[in-house]
Coordinates of C-alpha atoms and ligand atoms in Angstrom, one line a residue:
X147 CA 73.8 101.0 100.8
X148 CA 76.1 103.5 102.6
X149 CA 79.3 102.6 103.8
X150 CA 82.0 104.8 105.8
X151 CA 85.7 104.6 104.6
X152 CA 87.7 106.3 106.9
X153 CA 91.6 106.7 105.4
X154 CA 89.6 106.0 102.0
X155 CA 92.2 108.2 99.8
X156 CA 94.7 106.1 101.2
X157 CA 97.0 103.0 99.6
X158 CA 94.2 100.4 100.6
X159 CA 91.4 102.6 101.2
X160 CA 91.4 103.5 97.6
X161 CA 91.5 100.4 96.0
X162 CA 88.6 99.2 98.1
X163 CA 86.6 102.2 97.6
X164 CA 86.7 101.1 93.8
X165 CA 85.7 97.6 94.6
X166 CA 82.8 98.8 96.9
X167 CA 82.1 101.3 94.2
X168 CA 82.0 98.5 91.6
X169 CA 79.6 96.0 93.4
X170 CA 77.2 99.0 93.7
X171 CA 77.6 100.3 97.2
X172 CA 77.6 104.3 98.3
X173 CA 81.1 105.2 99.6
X174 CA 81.6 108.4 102.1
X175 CA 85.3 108.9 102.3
X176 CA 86.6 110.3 105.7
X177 CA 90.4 111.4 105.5
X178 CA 92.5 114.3 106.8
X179 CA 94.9 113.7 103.8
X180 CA 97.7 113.0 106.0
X181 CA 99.5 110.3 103.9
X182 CA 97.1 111.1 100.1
X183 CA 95.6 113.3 98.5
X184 CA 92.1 114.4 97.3
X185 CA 93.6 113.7 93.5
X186 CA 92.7 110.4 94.9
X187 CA 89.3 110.8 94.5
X188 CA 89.1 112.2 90.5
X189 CA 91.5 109.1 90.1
X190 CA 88.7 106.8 91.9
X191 CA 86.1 108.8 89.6
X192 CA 88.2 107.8 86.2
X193 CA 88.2 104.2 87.3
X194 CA 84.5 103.4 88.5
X195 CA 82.4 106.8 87.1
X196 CA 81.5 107.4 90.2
X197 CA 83.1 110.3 92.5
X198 CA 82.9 109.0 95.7
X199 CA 82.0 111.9 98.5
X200 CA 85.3 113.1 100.7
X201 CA 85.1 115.0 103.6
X202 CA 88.4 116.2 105.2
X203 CA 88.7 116.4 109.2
X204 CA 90.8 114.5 111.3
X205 CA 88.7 111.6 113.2
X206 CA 90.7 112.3 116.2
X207 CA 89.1 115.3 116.7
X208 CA 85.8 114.2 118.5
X209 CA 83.3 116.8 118.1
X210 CA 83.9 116.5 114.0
X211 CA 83.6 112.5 114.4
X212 CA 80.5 113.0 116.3
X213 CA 79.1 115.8 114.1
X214 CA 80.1 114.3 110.9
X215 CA 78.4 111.2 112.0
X216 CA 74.9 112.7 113.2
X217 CA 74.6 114.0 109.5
X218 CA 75.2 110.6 107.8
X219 CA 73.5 108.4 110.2
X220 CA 71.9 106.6 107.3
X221 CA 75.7 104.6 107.1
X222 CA 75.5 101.0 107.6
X223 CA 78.8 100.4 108.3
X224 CA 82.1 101.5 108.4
X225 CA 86.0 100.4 106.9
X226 CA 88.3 101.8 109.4
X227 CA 91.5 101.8 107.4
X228 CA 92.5 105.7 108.8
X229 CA 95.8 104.9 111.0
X230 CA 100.0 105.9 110.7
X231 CA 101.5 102.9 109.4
X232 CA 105.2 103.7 109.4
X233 CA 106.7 101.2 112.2
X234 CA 110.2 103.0 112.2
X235 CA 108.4 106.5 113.2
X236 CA 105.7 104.4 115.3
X237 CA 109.2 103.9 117.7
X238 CA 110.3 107.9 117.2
X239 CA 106.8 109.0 117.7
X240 CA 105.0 106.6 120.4
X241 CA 102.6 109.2 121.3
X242 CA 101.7 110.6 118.3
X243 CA 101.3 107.1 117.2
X244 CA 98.6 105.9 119.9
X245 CA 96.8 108.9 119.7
X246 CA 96.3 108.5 116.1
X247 CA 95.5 105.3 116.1
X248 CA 93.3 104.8 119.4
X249 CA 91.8 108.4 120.0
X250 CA 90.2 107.8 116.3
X251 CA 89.0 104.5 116.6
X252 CA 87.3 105.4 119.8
X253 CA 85.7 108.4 118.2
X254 CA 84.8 106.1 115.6
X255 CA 83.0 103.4 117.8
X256 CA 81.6 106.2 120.4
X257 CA 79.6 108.0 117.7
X258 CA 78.9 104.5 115.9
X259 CA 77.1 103.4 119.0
X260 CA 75.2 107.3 119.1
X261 CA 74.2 106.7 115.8
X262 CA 72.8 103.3 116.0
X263 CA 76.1 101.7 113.3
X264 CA 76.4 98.0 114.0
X265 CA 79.5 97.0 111.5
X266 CA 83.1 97.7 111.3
X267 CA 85.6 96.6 109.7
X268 CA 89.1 97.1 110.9
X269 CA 92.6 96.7 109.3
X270 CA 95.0 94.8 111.9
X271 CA 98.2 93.1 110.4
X272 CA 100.2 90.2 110.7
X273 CA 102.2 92.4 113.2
X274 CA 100.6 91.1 116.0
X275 CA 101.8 87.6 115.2
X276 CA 105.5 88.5 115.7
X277 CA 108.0 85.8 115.0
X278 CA 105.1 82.9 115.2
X279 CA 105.7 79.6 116.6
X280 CA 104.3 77.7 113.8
X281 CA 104.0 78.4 110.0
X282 CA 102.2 78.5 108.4
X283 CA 100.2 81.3 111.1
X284 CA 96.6 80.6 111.4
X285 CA 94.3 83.4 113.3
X286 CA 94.8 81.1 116.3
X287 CA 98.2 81.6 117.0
X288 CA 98.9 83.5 119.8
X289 CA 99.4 87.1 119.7
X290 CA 103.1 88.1 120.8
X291 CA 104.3 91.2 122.8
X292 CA 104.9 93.9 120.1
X293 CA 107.8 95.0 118.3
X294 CA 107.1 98.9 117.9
X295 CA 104.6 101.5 119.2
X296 CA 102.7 100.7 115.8
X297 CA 102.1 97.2 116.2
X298 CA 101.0 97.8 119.9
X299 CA 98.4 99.9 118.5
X300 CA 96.5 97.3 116.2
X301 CA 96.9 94.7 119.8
X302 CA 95.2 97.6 121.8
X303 CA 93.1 98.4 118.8
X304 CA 92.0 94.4 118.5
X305 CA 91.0 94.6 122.5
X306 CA 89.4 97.6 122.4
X307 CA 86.9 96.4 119.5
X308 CA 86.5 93.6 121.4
X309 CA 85.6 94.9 124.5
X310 CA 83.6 97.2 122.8
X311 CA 81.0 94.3 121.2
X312 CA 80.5 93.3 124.4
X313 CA 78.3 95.9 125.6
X314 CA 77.0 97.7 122.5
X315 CA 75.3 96.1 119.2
X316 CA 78.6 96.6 117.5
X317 CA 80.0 94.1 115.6
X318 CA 83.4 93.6 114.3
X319 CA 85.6 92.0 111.4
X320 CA 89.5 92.4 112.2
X321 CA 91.5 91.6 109.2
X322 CA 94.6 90.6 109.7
X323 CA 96.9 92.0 106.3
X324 CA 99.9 90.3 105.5
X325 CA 102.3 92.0 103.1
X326 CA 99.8 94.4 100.6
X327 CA 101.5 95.5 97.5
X328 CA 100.8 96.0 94.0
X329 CA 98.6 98.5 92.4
X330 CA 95.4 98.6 90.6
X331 CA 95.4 97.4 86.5
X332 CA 94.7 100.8 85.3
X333 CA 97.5 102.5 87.1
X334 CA 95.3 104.9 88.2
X335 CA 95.7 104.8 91.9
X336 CA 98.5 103.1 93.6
X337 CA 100.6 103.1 96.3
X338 CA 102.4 106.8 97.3
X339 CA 104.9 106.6 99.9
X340 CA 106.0 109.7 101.4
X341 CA 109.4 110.3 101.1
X342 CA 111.7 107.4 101.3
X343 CA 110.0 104.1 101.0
X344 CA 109.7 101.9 104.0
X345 CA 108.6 98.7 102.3
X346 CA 110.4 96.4 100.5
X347 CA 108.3 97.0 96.6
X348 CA 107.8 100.8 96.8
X349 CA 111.8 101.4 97.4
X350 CA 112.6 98.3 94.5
X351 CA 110.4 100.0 91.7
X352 CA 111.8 103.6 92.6
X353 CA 115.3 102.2 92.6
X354 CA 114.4 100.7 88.7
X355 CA 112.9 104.2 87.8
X356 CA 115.7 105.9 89.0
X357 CA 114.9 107.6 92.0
X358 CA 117.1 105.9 94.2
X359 CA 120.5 104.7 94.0
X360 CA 120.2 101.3 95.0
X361 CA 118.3 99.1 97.3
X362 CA 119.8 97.7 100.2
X363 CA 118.9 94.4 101.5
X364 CA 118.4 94.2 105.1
X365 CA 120.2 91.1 106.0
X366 CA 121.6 87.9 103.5
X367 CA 122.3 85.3 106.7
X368 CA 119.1 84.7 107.8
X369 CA 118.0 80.7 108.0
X370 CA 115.9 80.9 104.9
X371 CA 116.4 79.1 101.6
X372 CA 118.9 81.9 100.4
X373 CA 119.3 84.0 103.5
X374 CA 116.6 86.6 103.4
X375 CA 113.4 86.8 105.0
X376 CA 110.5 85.0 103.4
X377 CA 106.8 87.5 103.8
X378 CA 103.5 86.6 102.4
X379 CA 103.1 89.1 99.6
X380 CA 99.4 90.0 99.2
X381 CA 97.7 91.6 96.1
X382 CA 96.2 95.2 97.1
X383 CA 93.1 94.6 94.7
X384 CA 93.0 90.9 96.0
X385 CA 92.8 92.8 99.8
X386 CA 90.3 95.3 98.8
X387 CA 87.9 92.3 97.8
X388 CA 88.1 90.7 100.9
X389 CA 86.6 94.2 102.5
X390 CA 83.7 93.7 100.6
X391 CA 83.3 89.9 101.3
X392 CA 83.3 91.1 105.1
X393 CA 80.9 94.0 104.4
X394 CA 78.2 91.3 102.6
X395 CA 79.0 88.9 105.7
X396 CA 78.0 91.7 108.2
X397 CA 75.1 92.9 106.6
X398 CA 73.8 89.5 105.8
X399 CA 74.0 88.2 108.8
X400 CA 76.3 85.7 108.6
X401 CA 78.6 86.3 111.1
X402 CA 79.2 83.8 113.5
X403 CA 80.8 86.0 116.5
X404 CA 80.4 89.1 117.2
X405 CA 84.5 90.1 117.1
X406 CA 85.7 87.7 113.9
X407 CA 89.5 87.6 112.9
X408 CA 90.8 86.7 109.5
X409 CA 94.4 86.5 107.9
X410 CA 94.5 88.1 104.5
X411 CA 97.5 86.3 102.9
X412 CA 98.3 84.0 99.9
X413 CA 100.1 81.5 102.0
X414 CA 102.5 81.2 100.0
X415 CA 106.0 82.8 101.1
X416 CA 108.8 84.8 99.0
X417 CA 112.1 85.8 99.9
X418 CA 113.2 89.4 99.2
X419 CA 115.6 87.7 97.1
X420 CA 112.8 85.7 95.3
X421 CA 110.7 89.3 95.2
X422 CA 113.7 90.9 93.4
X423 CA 114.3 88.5 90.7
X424 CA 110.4 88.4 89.9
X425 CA 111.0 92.3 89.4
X426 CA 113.8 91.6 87.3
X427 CA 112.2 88.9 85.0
X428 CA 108.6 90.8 84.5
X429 CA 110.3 94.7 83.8
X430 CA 113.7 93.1 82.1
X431 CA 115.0 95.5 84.3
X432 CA 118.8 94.6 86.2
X433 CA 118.2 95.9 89.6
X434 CA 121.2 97.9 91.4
X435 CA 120.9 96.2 95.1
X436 CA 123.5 95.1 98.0
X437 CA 123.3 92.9 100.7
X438 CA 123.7 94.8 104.0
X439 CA 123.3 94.6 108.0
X440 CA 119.6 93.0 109.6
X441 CA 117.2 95.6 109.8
X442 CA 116.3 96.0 113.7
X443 CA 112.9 94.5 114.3
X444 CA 112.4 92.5 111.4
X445 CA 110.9 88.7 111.4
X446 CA 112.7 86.0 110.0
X447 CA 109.5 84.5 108.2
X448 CA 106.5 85.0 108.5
X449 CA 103.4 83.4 106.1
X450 CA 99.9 83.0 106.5
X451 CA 97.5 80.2 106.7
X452 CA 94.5 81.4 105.0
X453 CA 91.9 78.6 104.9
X454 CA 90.1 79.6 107.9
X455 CA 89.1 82.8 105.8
X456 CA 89.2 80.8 102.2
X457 CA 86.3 79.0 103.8
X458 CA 84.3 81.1 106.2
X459 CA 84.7 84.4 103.8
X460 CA 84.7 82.3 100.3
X461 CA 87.4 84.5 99.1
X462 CA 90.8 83.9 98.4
X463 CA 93.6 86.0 97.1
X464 CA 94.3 85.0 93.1
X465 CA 97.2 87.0 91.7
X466 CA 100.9 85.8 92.0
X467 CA 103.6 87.4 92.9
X468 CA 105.0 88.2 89.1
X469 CA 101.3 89.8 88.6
X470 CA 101.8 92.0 91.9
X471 CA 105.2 93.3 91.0
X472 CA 104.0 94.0 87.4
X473 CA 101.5 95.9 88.6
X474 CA 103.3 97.6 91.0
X475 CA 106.1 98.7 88.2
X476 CA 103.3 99.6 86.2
X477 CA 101.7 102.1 88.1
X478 CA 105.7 103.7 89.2
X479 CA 106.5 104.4 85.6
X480 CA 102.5 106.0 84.7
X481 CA 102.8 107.9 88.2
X482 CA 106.4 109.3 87.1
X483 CA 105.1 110.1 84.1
X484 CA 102.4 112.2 85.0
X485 CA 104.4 113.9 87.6
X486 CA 106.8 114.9 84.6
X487 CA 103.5 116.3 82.3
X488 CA 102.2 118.7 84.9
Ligands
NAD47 P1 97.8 104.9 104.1 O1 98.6 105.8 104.9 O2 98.0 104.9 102.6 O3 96.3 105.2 104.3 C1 95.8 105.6 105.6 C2 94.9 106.9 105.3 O4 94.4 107.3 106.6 C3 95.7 108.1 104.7 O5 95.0 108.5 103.6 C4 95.8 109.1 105.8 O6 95.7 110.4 105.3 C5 94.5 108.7 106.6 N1 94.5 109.1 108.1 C6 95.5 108.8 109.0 N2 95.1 109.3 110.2 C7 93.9 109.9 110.0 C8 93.1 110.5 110.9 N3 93.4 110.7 112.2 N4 91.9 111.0 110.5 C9 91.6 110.9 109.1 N5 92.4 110.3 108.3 C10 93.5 109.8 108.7 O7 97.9 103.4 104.6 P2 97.5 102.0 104.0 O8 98.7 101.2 103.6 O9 96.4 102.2 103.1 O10 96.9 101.3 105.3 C11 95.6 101.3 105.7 C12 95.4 100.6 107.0 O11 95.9 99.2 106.9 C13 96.1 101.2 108.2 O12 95.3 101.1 109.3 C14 97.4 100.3 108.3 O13 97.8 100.3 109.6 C15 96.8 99.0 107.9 N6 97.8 98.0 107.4 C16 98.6 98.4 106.4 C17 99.6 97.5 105.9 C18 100.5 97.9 104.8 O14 101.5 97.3 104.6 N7 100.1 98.9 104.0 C19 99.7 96.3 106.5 C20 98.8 95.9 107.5 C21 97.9 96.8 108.0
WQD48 C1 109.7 93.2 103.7 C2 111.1 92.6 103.6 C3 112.7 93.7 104.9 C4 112.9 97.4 102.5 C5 105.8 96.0 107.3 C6 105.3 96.2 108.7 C7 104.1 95.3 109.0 C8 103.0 95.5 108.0 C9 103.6 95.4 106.6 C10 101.5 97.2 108.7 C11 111.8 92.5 104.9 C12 113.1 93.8 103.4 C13 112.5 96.2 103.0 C14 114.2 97.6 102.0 C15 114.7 95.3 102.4 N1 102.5 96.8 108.0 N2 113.5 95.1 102.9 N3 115.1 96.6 102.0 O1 108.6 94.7 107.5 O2 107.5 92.7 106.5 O3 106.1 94.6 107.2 O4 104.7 96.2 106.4 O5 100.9 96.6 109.5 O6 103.6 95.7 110.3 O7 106.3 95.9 109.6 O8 107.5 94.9 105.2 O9 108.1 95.8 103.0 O10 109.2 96.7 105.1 O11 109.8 94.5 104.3 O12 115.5 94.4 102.4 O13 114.6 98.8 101.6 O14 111.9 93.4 102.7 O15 113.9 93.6 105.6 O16 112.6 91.4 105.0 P1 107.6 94.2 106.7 P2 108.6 95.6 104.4

């Protein structure tokens, strides 16, 4: 069975192209390599044996969405994962940000519904939960104006799939990502910032490896058990599996609406604080940080409730956060070190 992953070489994408890969489905990768690489792809083959078909264009340009569709109408659904992520540009950038995001997601469902596609499966965020009300945050909880350009786009993105459902056969899973980090167990693929790291994990191993100076800690007063901010820190490999829970769910039938919402999160919440000293116990590295002003924009806590997909999806994220930080330090030092060998 055929399944379209759009921003397939990317961070997420990859990973879940090896777990589709792995429970036997045919993966088309669509990317414009914005943000990865077609390395990606040998790296994908090394892992599963399987080289899983790229084609490079840039889904906002309609004519190549609709074209490259027609000749793979035999697709039975598609992974939209192909988006700019970078909240901080998102507020630099606004435009370039809702192009991206909504020009490509309306190719996507426009040539979708041409082609006779009934599934997709989107990647929204916990971002449209803002500060919430009430933790733990279950997919009920209200959605909250957004912070940045970026976040707006996965709101707009949410409305537009589900508008969208109700006039076509199309039907939808948004997933909701909490915090994704980590790397897969063979260090083959990983997660490749571009420049300076945004996120808390990337910037913590490149500090250990020696790439940066030191990290600085947005903010030590916050009303939190030791003044940082508390995310939900999320497995990528444990993410990529729930992608192919909500594939099965589609093509089986089982879905109950046709616009479904889950949180992918552990539940359980960690302070940055809590984040760095797992880094330190599981590398035995000392890490050079120091606590500095709030970064603008950030929540003070934010964790999900994930029963509603732990029962509906029968999937539920397994690795703690020691495992995802080992993993993540893993795949720094084996990236490094090929960089160094070529
Ligand atoms: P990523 O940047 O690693 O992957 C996105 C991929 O999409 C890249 O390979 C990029 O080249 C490609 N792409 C971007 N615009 C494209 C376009 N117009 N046409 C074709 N390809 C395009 O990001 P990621 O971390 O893997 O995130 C995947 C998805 O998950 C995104 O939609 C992101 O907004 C969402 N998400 C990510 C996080 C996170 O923290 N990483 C959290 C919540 C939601
Ligand atoms: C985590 C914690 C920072 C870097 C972002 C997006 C969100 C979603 C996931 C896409 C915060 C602190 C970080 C640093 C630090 N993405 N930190 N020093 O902000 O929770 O979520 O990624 O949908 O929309 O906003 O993740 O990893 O940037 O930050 O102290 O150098 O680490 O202040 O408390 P965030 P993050």
């Amino acid at each position: 069975m055929k399944i379209l992953v759009t921003g397939g070489t990317g961070y997420i994408g990859s990973h879940t192209v090896v777990e589709l890969q792995n429970q036997g489905f045919e993966v088309v990768i669509v990317d414009n390599l914005s943000n990865s690489s077609e390395e990606i792809v040998g790296q994908i083959e090394k892992i599963t044996g399987i080289r899983p078909i790229l084609e490079v264009f840039d889904l906002v340009n309609r004519e190549k969405t609709a074209d490259f569709f027609k000749r793979n109408s035999d697709i039975k659904g598609v992974i939209h994962f192909a988006a700019s992520k970078a909240v901080g540009e998102s507020v630099v950038k606004p435009l370039e940000y809702y192009r991206n995001n909504l020009v490509s997601l309306m190719n996507i469902l426009e040539s979708m519904k041409e082609n006779q596609i009934p599934y997709i499966v989107f990647s929204s965020s916990c971002t449209v939960y803002g500060q919430p009300d009430e933790l733990p945050v279950s997919e009920k909880a209200p959605i909250k104006k957004a912070e940045s350009p970026y976040g707006n786009t996965k709101q707009i993105s949410e409305e537009i799939l589900q508008d969208t459902i109700k006039t076509s056969e199309i039907k939808t899973i948004a997933l909701r990502y909490f915090n994704p980090i980590g790397a897969h167990e063979s260090a083959l693929i990983g997660e490749l910032p571009l420049g300076v790291p945004n996120n808390l994990v990337p910037f913590i191993t490149q500090t250990a490896i020696g790439i940066r100076k030191e990290l600085k800690v947005f903010g030590g007063d916050y009303p939190t058990i030791d003044g940082t901010p508390i995310r939900d820190y999320i497995h990528v490999v444990d993410l990529a599996k729930a992608h192919v829970v909500a594939v099965r769910r589609m093509i089986e039938d089982k879905m109950k609406n046709g616009f479904e919402v889950f949180n992918l999160g552990t539940g359980k919440g960690y302070s940055v604080l809590e984040v760095i000293n797992a880094f330190e116990k599981i590398s035995g590295e000392k890490l050079r940080y120091k606590i500095v002003d709030r970064r603008e924009g950030d929540v003070i806590e934010v964790w999900a409730d994930p029963t509603f997909s732990n029962e509906e999806l029968g999937w539920k994220a397994e690795k703690g956060i020691e495992e995802m930080v080992a993993s993540a330090w893993k795949w720094e030092q084996a990236y490094r070190k090929n960089e160094l060998l070529k």
